[in-house]
Structure formats: C-alpha cells, structure tokens
Coordinates of C-alpha atoms in Angstrom, one line a residue:
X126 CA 166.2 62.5 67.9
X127 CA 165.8 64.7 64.8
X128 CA 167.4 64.2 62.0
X129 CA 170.1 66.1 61.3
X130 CA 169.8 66.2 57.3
X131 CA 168.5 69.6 55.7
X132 CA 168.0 72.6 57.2
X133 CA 165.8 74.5 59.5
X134 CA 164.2 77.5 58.5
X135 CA 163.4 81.0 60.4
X136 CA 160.3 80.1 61.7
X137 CA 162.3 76.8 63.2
X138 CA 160.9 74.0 60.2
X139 CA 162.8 70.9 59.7
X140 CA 163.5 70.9 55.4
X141 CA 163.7 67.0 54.8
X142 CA 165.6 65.8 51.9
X143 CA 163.3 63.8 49.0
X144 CA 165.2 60.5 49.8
X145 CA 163.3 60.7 53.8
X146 CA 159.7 60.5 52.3
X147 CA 160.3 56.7 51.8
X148 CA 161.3 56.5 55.7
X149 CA 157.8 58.3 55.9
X150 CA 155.8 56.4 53.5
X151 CA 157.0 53.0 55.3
X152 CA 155.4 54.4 59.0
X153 CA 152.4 56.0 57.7
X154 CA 151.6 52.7 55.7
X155 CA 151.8 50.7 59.0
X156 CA 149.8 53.4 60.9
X157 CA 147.0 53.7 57.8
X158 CA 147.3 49.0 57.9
X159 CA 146.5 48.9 61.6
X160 CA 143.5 51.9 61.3
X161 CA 142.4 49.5 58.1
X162 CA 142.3 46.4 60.3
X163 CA 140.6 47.4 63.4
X164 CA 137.6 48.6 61.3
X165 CA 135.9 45.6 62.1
X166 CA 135.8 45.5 65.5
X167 CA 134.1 48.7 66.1
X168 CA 130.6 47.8 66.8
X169 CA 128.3 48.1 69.1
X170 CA 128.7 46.5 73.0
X171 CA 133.0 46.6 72.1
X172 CA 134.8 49.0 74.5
X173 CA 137.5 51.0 73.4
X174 CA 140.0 49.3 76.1
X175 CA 139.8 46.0 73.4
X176 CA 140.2 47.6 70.6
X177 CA 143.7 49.4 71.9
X178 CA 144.6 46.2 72.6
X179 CA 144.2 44.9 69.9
X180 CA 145.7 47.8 68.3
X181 CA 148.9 47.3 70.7
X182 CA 149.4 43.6 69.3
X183 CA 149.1 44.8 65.6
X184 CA 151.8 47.8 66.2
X185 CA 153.7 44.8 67.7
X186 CA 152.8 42.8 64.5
X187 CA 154.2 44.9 62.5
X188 CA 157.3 45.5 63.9
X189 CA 157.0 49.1 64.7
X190 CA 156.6 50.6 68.3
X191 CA 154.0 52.7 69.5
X192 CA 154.5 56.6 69.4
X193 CA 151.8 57.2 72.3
X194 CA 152.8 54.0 75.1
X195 CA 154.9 56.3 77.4
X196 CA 154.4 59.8 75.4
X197 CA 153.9 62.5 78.8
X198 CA 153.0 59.3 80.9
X199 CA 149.9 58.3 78.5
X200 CA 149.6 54.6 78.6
X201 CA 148.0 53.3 75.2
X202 CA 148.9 52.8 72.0
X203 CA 145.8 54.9 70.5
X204 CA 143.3 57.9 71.2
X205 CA 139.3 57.0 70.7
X206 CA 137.5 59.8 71.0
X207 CA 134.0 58.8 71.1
X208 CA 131.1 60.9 69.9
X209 CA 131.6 64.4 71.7
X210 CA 134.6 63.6 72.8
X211 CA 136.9 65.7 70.3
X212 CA 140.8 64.2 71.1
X213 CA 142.7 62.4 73.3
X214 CA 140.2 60.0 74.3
X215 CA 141.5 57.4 76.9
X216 CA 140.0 53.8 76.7
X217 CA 138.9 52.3 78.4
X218 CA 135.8 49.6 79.2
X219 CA 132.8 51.6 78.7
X220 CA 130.5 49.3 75.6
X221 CA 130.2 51.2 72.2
X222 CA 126.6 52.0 71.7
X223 CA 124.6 51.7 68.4
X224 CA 125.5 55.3 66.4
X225 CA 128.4 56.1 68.2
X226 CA 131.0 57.8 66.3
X227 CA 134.6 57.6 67.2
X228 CA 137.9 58.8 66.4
X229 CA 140.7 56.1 66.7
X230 CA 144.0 58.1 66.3
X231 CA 147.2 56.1 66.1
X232 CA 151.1 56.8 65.7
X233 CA 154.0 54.4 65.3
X234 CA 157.7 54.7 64.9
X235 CA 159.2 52.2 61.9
X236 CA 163.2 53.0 61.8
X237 CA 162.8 56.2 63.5
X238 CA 160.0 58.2 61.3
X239 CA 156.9 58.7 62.8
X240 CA 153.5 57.7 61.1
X241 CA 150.6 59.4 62.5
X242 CA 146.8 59.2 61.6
X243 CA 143.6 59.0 62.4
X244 CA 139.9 58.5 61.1
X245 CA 136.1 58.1 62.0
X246 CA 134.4 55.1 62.3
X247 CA 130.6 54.0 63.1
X248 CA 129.2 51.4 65.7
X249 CA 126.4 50.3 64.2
X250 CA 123.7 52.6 62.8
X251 CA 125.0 56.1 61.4
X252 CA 121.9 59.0 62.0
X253 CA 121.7 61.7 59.6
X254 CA 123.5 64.2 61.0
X255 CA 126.3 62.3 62.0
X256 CA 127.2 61.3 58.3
X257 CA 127.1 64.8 57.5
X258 CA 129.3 65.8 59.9
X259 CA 131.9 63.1 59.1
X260 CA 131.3 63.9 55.4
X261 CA 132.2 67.4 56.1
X262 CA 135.5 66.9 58.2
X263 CA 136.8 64.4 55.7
X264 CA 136.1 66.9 52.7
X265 CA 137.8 69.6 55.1
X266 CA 140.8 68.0 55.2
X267 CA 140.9 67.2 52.1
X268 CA 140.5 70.9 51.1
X269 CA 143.2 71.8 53.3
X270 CA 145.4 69.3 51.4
X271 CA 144.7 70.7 48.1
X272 CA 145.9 74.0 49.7
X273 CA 149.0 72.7 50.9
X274 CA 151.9 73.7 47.8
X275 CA 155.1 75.2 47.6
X276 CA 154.2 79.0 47.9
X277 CA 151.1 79.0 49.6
X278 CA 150.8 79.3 53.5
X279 CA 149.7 78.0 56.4
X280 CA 147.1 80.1 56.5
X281 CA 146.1 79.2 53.5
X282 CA 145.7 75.8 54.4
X283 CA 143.3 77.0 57.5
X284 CA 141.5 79.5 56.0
X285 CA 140.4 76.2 53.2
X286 CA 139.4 74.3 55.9
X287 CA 137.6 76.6 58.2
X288 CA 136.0 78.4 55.3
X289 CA 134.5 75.1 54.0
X290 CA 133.1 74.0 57.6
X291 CA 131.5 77.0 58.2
X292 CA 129.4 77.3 55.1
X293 CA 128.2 74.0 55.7
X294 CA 127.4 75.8 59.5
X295 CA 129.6 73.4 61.6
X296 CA 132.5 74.8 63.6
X297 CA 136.1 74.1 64.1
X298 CA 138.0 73.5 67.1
X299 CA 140.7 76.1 67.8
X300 CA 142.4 74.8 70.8
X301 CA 144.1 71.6 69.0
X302 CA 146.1 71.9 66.0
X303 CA 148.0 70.2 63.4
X304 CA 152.0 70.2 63.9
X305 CA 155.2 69.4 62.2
X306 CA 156.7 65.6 62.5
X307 CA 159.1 63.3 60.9
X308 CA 161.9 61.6 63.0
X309 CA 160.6 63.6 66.1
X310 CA 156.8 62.9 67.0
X311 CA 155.8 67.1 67.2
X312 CA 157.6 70.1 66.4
X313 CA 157.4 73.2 64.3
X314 CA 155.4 74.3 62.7
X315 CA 151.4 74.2 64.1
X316 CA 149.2 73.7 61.8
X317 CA 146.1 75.9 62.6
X318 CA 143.0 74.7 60.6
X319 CA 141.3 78.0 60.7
X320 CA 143.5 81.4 59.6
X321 CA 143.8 84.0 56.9
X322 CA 144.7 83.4 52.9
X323 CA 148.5 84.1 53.0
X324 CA 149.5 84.7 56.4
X325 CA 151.7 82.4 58.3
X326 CA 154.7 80.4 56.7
X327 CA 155.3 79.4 53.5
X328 CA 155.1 76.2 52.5
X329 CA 158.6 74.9 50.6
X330 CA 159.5 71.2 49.5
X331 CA 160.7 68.9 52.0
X332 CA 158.2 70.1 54.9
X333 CA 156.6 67.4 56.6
X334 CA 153.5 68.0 59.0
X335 CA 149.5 66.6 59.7
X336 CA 146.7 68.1 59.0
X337 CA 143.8 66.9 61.6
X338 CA 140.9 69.4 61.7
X339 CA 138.4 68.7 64.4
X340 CA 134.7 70.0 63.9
X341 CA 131.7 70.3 65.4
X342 CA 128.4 70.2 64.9
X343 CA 127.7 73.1 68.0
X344 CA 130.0 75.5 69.2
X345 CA 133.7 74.9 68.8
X346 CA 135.0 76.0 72.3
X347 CA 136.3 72.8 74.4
X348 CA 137.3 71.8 77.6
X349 CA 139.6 69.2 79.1
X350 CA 138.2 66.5 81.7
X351 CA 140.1 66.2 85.0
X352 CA 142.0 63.4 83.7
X353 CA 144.3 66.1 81.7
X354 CA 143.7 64.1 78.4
X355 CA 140.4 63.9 77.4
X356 CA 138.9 67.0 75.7
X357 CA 135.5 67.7 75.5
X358 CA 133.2 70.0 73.3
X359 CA 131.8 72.7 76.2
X360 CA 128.3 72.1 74.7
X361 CA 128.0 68.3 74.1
X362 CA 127.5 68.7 70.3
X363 CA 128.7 65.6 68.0
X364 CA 132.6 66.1 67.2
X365 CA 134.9 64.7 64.0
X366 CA 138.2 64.7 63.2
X367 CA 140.6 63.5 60.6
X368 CA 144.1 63.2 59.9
X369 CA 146.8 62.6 57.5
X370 CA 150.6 63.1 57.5
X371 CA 151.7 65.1 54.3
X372 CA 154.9 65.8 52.7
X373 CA 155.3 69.0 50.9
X374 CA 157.1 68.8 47.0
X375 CA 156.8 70.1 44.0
X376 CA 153.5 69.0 42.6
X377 CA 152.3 69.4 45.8
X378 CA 150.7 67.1 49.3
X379 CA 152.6 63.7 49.2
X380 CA 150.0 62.0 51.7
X381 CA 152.0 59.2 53.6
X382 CA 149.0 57.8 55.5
X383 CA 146.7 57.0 52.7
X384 CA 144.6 53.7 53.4
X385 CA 146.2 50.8 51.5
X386 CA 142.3 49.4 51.6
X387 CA 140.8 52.7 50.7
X388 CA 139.0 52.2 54.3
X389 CA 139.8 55.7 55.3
X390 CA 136.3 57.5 54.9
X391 CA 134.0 55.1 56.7
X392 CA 131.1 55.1 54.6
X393 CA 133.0 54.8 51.5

C-alpha cells in the first residue's frame, strides 16, 4: 500500500514528507546490516543457494520481511548475480570459484518502507580487470548521486553516470533501470542511468528512488535466460552493478542504505 501522505506529481512521483525518511533510514539500515554480514561467506567453493539462506535467517533476525520471497512468484530472499551475470541472478548450488565476482542484491520491508540495495563482492582472488570494473561502477553511482538535487533531472543523473563509464570505455546496461520506492517496492519514476543533461523530470524534495547502474566491461546489450529472471550480458563480458536508495532534500541525496561497517565497496 502506498502511502497516502504528500502528493503525486504530473509525471506520477510520490512527494514524501521529511518525517518518512526515518521510516526509510530504519529499512535501508537493516538491508545495508545484512549485505555487511554476509561478506564473509563469500568465498570460494560457497554456493549462492547458502548464502540466501543465510540471508533469509538474518532478514528473519532482524525483524523485517523479505521484499523478494513471493515478489511475481520469485522464491528468495536475494538476487546474486555472479560474474556475467548482470541482475536477477537465482541461487542456487553451483560453488563460487576463485575471482568470481557477484552482485548480492537485497530488499526488506521494516514497518512498511522498503530498503533496497545491493553491492559487489569477490570470492577469493580479484584479477585486474575486475577491480577496475567494480571501481568504476561504484564511482558511477556515486557520480549519479552527486547529480541527484532539487532542480536537476533525471537525465542529469544518467547522463553522470553513463558519461563517466564510457570514458573509462566500459558500457552500461540499458534494459534495467533504477525506479521510484518507499512504502511500495517499485513505482514512478525509472531511473535511467544513461540520458541527456536536463531532460526527464525534475528532481524536488521528498522523492525517494535507487540508483543501481549495471556496467560492463563488453557490449551492454543483454538477454534473459529461459528461466525469465536471470539476465545475461549477450557477449559474456564481466558485469557490475551497485545500488543505493536515496532521498531527495534540500542539500541534496539522503542515502538510506549506507553501510553501517563502511563494507559497501569491497576492496575498501
């Protein structure tokens, strides 16, 4: 259920009042504790099927409930995409190999707000290219933050990120997106991670949405497995991805997810 403070506007985006970014803060904290404390067991010969269980118990642990457990009939409480794999990753009990990258991506409800996140993290050995790639879709996404003020646009906010990955000659994904969130898990707006300066929306206090760019190292075109979940880059290049749920006010990106152990960049 949405909430029904605020207002929409035209292009059909919620306007929270300040006093919900504490509802939003609590749920991105217990999404950002439960990406902190998995870190360690991602390692080589782990499958991803363990470690969404043991993600299921700590969303359990913490009193929240899992976003994804039932979403459009997908059964776990996270996505792990694993090295080209660039979303939506299923696990399951295939063993982590030494310098396999994956994306863990997890969202839980706490009192009806939704916290949603997700980071990179290394089994094992990280090979050059990798790390670079990482380093460039963290820095991506934090460039699209910095562009994310009252009075700016969405396309702003793409054009940052898109312009930054492809001077560093790495490619983002256009078939996934960003999108709007808060008591309901997606709505309005989408949040493109490549665009134009000032085209789009404009951004105004008391907008809450991600920002989750996906690059990769090849092409960015994708395809989705037969499974309907699982995308795929089309030309098995290395793919990244972050993401962070933001609130817009005055000064600028209220980040809700932020890692309370300051785990969220995996080399850091």
């Amino acid at each position: 259920m949405d909430s029904d403070k605020g207002r929409l506007t035209r292009d059909g985006i919620r306007i929270y009042e300040p006093s919900d970014h504490a509802g939003m803060h609590v749920a991105g904290k217990v999404a950002a504790t439960i990406l902190d404390d998995i870190a360690p067991h991602v390692f080589p010969g782990q499958t991803t099927a363990e470690i969404d269980r043991l993600i299921t118990e700590m969303v359990t642990a913490h009193g929240s409930t899992s976003a994804t457990i039932g979403y459009k009939g997908y059964e776990h409480a996270s996505c792990i995409s694993v090295n080209h794999v660039v979303c939506h990753g299923i696990p399951g009990e295939k063993m982590l190999k030494d310098g396999d990258i994956l994306n863990i991506d997890v969202t839980v409800i706490v009192d009806g707000w939704f916290g949603d996140t997700s980071r990179m993290y290394v089994a094992g050995k990280l090979s050059r290219k990798a790390e670079r790639l990482i380093q460039v879709t963290h820095d991506s996404l934090m460039k699209g933050i910095e562009a994310a003020r009252p009075g700016n646009t969405f396309g702003d906010i793409g054009a940052a990120i898109q312009s930054y990955v492809e001077s560093h000659r790495m490619s983002v994904v256009r078939d996934f997106c960003g999108h709007g969130l808060g008591r309901v898990f997606h709505a309005p707006p989408n949040v493109l991670h490549y665009g134009r300066p000032g085209t789009g929306p404009v951004l105004e206090e008391g907008m809450f949405f991600t920002i989750e760019p996906m690059v990769n190292l090849g092409r960015p075109e994708t395809k989705v497995l037969a499974d309907d979940w699982t995308a795929v880059t089309r030309d098995k290049s290395l793919s990244a991805q972050f993401e962070h749920s933001i609130g817009i006010t005055a000064g600028g990106a209220d980040i809700f997810t932020l890692s309370p152990a300051g785990k969220f960049h995996p080399t850091y």
